PDB file of C-alpha atoms in Angstrom:
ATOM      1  CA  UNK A   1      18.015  -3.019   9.273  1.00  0.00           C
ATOM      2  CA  UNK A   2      18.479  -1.233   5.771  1.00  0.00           C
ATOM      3  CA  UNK A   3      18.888   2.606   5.739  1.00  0.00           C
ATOM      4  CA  UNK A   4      16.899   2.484   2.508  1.00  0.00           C
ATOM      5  CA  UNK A   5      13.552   3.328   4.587  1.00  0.00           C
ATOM      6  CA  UNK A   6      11.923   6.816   3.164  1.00  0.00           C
ATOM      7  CA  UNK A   7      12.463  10.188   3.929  1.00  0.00           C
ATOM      8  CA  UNK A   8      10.134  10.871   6.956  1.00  0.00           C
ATOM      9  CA  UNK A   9      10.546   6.774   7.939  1.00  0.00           C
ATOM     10  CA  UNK A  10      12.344   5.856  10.670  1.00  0.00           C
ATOM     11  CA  UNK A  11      13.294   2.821  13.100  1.00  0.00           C
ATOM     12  CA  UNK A  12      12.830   4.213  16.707  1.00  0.00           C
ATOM     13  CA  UNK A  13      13.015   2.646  20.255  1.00  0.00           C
ATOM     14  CA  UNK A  14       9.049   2.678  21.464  1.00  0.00           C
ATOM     15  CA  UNK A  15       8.228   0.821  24.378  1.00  0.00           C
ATOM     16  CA  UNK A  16      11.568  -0.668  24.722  1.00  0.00           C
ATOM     17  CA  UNK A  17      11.200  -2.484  21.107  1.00  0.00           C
ATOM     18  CA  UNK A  18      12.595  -1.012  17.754  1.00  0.00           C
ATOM     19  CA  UNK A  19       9.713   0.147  15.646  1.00  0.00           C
ATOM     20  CA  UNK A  20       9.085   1.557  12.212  1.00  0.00           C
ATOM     21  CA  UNK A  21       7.797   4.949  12.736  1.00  0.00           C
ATOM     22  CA  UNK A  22       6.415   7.758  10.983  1.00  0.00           C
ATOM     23  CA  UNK A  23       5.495  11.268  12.504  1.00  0.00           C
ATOM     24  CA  UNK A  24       1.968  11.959  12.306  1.00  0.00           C
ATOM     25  CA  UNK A  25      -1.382  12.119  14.581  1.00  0.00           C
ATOM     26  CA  UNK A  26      -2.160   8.482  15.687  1.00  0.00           C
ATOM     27  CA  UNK A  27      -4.976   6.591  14.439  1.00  0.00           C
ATOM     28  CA  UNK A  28      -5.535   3.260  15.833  1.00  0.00           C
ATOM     29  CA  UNK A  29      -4.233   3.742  19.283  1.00  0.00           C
ATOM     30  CA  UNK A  30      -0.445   2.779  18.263  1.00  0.00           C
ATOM     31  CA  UNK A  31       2.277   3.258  20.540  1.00  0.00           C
ATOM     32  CA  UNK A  32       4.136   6.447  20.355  1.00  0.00           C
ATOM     33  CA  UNK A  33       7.536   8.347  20.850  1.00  0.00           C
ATOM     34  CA  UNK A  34       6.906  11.722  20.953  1.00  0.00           C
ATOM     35  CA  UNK A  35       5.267  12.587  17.705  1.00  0.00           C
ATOM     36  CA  UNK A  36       6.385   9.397  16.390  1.00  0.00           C
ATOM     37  CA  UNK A  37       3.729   6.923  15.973  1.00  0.00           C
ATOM     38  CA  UNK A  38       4.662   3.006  15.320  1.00  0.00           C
ATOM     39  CA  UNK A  39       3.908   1.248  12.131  1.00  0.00           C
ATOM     40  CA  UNK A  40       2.995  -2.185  12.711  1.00  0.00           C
ATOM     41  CA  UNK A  41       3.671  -4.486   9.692  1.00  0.00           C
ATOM     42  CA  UNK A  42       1.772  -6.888  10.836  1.00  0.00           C
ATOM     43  CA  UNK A  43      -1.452  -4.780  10.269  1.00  0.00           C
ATOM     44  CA  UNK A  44       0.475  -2.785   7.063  1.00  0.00           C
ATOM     45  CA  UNK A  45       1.183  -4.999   4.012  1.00  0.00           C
ATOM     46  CA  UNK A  46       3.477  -1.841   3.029  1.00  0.00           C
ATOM     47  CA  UNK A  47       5.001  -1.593   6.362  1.00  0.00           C
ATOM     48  CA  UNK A  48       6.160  -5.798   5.839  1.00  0.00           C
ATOM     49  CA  UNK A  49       7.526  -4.952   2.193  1.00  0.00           C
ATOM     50  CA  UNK A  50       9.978  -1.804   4.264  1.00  0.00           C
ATOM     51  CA  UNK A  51      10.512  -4.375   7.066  1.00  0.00           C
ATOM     52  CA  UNK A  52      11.894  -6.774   4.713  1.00  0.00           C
ATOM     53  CA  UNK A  53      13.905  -4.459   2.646  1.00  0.00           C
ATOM     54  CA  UNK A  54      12.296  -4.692  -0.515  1.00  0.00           C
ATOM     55  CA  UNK A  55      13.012  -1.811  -2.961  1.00  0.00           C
ATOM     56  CA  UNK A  56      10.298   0.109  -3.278  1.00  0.00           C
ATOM     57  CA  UNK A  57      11.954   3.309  -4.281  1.00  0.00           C
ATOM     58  CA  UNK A  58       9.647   4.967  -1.997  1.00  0.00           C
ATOM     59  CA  UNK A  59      12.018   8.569  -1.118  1.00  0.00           C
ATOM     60  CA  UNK A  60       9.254  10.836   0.291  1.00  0.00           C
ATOM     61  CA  UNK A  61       7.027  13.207  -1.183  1.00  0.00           C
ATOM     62  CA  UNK A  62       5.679  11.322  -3.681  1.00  0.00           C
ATOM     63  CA  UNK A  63       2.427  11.801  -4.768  1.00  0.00           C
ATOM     64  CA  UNK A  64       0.410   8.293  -4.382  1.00  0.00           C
ATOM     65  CA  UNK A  65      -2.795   6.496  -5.474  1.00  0.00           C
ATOM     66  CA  UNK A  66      -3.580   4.108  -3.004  1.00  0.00           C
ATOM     67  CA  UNK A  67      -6.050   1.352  -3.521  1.00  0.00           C
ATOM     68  CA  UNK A  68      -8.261  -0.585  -0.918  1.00  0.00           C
ATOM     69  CA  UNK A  69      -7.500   2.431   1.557  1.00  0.00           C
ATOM     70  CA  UNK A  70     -10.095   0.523   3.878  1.00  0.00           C
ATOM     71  CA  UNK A  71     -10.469   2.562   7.629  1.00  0.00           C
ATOM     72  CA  UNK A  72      -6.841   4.655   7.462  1.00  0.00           C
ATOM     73  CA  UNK A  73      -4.307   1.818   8.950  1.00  0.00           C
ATOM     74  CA  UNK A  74      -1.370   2.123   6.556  1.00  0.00           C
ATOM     75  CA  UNK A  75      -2.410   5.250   4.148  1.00  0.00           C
ATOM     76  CA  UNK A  76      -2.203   7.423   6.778  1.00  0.00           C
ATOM     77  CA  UNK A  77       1.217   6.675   7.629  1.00  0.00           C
ATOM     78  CA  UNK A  78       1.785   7.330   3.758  1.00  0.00           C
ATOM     79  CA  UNK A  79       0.374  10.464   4.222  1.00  0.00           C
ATOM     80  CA  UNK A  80       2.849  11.179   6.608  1.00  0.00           C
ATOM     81  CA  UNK A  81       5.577  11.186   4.681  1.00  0.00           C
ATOM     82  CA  UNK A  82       4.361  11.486   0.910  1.00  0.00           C
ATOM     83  CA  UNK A  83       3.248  14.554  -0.948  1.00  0.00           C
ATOM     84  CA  UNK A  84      -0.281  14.451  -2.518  1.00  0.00           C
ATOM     85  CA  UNK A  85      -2.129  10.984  -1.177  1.00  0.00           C
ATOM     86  CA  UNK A  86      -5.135   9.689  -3.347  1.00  0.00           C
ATOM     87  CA  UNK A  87      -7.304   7.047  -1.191  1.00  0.00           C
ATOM     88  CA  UNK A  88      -9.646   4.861  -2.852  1.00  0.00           C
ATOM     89  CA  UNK A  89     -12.037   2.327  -0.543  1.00  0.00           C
ATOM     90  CA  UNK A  90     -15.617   1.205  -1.475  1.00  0.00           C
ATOM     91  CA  UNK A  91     -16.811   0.310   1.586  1.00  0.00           C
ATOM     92  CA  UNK A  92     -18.847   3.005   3.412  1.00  0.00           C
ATOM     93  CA  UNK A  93     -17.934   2.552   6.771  1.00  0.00           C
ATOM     94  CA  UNK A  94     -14.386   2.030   7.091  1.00  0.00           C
ATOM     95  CA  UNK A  95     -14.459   4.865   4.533  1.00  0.00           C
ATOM     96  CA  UNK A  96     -15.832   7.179   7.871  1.00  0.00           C
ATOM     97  CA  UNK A  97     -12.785   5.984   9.750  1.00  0.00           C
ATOM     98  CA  UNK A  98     -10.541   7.008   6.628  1.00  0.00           C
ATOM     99  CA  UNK A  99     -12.076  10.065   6.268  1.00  0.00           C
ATOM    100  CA  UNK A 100     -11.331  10.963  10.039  1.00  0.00           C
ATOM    101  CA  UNK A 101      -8.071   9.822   9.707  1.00  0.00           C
ATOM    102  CA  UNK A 102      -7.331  12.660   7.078  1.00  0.00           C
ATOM    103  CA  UNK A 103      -8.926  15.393   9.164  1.00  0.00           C
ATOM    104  CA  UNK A 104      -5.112  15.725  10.935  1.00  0.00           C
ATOM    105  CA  UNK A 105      -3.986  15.186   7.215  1.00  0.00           C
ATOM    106  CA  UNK A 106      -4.206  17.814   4.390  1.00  0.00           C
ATOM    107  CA  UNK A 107      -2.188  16.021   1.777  1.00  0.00           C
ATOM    108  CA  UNK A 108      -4.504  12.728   2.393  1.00  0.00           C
ATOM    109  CA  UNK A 109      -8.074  12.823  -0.080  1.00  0.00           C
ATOM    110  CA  UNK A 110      -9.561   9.589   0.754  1.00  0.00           C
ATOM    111  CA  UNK A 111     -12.180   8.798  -2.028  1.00  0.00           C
ATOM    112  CA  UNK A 112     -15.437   6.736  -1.617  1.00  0.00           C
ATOM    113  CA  UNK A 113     -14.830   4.671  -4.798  1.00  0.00           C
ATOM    114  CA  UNK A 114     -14.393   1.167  -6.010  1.00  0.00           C
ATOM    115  CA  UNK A 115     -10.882   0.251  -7.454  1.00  0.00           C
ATOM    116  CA  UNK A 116     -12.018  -2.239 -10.058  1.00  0.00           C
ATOM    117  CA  UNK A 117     -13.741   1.369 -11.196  1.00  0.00           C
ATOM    118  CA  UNK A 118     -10.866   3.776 -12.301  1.00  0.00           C
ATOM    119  CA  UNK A 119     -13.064   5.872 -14.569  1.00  0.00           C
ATOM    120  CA  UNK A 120     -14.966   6.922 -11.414  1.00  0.00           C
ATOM    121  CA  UNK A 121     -12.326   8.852 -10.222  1.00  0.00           C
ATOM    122  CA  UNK A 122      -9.434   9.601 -12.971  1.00  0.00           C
ATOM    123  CA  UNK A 123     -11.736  13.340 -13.035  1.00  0.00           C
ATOM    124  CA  UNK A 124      -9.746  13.642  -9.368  1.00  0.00           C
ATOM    125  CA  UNK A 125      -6.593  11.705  -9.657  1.00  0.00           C
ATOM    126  CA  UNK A 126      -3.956  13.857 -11.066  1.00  0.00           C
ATOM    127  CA  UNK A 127      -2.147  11.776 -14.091  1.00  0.00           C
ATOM    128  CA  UNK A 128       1.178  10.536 -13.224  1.00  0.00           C
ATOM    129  CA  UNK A 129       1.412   9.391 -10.098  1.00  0.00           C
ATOM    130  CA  UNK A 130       4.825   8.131  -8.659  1.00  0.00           C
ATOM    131  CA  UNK A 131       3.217   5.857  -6.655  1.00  0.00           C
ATOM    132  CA  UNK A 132       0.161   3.049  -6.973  1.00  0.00           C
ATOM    133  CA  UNK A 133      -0.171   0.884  -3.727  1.00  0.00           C
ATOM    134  CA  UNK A 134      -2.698  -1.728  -3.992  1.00  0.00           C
ATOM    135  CA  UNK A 135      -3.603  -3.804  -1.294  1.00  0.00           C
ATOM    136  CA  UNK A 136      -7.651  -4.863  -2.100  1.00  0.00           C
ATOM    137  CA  UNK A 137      -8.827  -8.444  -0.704  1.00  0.00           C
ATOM    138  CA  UNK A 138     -10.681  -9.655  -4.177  1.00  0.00           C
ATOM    139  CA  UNK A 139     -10.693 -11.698  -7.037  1.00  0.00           C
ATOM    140  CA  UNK A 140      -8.711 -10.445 -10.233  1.00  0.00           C
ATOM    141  CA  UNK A 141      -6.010  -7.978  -8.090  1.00  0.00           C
ATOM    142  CA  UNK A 142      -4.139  -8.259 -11.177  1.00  0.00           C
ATOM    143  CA  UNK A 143      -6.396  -6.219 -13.567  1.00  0.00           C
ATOM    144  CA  UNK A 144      -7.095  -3.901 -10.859  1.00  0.00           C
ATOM    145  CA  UNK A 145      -3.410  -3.639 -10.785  1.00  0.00           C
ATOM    146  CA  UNK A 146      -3.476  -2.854 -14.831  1.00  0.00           C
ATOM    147  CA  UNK A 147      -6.702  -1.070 -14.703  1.00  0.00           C
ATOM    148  CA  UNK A 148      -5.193   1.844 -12.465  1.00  0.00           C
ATOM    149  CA  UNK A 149      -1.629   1.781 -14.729  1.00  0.00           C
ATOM    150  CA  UNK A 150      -3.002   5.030 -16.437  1.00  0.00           C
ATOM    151  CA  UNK A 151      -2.170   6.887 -13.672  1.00  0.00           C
ATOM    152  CA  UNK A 152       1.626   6.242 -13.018  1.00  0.00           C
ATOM    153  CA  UNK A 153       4.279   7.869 -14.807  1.00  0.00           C
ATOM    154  CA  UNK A 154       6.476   6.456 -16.857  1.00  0.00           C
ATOM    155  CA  UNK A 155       8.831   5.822 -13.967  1.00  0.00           C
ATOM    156  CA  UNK A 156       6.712   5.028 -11.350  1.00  0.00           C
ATOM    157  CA  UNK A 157       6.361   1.983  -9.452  1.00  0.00           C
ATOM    158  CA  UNK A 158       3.620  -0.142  -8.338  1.00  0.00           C
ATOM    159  CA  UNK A 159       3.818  -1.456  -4.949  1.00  0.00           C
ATOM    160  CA  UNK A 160       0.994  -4.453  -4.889  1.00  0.00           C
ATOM    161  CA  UNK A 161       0.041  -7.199  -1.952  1.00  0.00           C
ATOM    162  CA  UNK A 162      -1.595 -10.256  -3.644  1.00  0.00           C
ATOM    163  CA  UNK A 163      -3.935 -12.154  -1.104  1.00  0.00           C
ATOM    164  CA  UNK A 164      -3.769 -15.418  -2.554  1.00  0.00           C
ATOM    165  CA  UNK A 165      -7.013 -16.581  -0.909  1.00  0.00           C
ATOM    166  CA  UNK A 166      -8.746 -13.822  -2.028  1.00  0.00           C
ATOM    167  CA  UNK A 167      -7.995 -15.241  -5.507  1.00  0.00           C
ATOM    168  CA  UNK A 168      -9.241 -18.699  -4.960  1.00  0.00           C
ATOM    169  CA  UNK A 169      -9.027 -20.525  -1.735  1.00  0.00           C
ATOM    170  CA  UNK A 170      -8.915 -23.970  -3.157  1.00  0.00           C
ATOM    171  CA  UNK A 171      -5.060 -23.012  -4.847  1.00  0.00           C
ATOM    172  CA  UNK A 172      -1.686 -23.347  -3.739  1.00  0.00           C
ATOM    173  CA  UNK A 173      -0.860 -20.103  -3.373  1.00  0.00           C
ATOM    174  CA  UNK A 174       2.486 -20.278  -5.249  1.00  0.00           C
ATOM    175  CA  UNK A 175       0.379 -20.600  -8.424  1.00  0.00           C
ATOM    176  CA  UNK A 176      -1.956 -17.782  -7.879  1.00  0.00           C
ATOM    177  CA  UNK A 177       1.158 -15.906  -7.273  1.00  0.00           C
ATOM    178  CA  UNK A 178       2.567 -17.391 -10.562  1.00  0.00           C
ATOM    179  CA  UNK A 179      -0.890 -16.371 -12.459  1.00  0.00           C
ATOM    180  CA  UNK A 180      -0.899 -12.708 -10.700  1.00  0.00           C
ATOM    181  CA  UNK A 181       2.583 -12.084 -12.100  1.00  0.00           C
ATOM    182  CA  UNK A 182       2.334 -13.735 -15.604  1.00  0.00           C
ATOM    183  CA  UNK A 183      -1.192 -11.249 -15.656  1.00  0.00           C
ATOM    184  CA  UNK A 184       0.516  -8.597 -14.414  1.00  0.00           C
ATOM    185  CA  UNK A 185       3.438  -8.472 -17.063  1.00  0.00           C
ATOM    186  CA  UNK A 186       0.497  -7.031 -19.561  1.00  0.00           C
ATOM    187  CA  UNK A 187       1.166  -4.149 -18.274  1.00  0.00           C
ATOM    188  CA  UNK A 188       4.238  -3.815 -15.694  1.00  0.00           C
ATOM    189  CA  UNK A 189       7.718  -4.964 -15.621  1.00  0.00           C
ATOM    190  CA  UNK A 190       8.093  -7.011 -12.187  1.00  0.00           C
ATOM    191  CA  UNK A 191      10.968  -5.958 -10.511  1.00  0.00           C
ATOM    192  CA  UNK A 192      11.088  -7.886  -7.285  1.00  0.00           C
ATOM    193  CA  UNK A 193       8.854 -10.239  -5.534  1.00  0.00           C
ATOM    194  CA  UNK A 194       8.926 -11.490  -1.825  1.00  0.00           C
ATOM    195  CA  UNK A 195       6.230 -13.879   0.131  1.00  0.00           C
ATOM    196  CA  UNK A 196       5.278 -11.774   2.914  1.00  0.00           C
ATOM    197  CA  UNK A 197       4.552 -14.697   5.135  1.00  0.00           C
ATOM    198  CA  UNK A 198       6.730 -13.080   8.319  1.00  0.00           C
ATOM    199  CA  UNK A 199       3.979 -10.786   8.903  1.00  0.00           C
ATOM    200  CA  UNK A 200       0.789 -11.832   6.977  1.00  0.00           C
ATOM    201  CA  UNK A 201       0.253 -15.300   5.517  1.00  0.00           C
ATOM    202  CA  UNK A 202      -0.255 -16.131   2.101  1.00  0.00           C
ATOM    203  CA  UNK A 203       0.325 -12.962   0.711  1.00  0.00           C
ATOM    204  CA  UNK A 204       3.049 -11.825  -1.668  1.00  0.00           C
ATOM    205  CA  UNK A 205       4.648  -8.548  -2.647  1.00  0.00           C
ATOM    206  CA  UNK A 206       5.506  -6.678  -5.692  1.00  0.00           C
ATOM    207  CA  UNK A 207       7.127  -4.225  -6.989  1.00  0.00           C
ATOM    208  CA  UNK A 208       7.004  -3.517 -10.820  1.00  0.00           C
ATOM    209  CA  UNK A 209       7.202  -0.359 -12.868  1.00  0.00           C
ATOM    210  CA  UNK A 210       4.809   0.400 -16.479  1.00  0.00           C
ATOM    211  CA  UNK A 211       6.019  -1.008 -19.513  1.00  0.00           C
TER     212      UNK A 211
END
């Protein structure tokens, strides 16, 4: 496994089986070790992209604007180990589920917004964020993607999971992939890219930086 995993991330032994972990209140019921509660990538599109080494210069403490936040699953285990955590989902109710996942959570703000809708909420975003995770199931994740870029600093990175078939169903999804990144590169530099089939089919991750 790397050692590249961020501060407050860690690989521990729960029930007999080498987990990622983060310490933090649980929230769906995960196995524990203590006050370390597993991170399954196979319900985290973040957690795959750390199991499989990409370099997302996550650290620790950085503060984050996550996108398509949905009931809590993954941002909260952000939370657990970044600074300031900015949650956007538009759905209402896993939106109650996120916002009693951020009861245990004071750095975690989950906001009832709609990503495709920055405007909404740059009034409670701070500017420069070190960190824009997107991971929103709909058609043009790509210019949500460059939408939200006026939040990141200058060195920040975007860490993005493209659904292919929530781009078009009827497509290989090598060439949505192909038309995600050649949209993307308005507005980012791609960095690295890995399918993230080993954990959740058809769906691709990125990691790019503002030009």
């Amino acid at each position: 496994m790397s050692d590249a995993l961020p501060a407050g991330v860690e690989h521990r032994e729960i029930d007999g089986t080498e987990r990622l972990a983060t310490r933090g209140e649980p929230v769906y019921g995960e196995p524990r070790d203590g006050e370390w509660r597993a991170w399954n990538p196979n319900r985290s599109k973040l957690g795959a992209m750390l199991e499989l080494e990409m370099d997302t210069s996550l650290a620790g403490e950085e503060t984050v604007l996550y996108l398509g936040a949905a009931s809590g699953t993954t941002v909260s285990h952000v939370a657990d180990f970044s600074g300031p955590t900015y949650a956007v989902e538009f759905a209402p109710r896993p939106a109650r589920d996120l916002l009693e996942a951020a009861e245990s959570r004071p750095r975690l703000f989950p906001l009832l917004a709609d990503a495709r809708k920055p405007e909404t909420y740059a009034h409670v975003v701070e500017s420069n964020v070190d960190m824009l995770v997107q991971d929103v199931a709909t058609r043009g994740q790509a210019r949500v993607a460059c939408e939200n870029a006026r939040f990141l600093a200058d060195d920040g990175r975007l860490l993005l999971a493209v659904k292919a078939r929530s781009e078009d169903v009827t497509r290989e999804p090598s060439d949505v992939f192909a038309d995600v990144r050649e949209e993307l590169e308005s507005a980012y530099d791609v960095l690295e890219t890995r399918r993230l089939d080993d954990y959740h089919t058809d769906h691709l991750g990125i990691v790019a930086r503002p030009r």
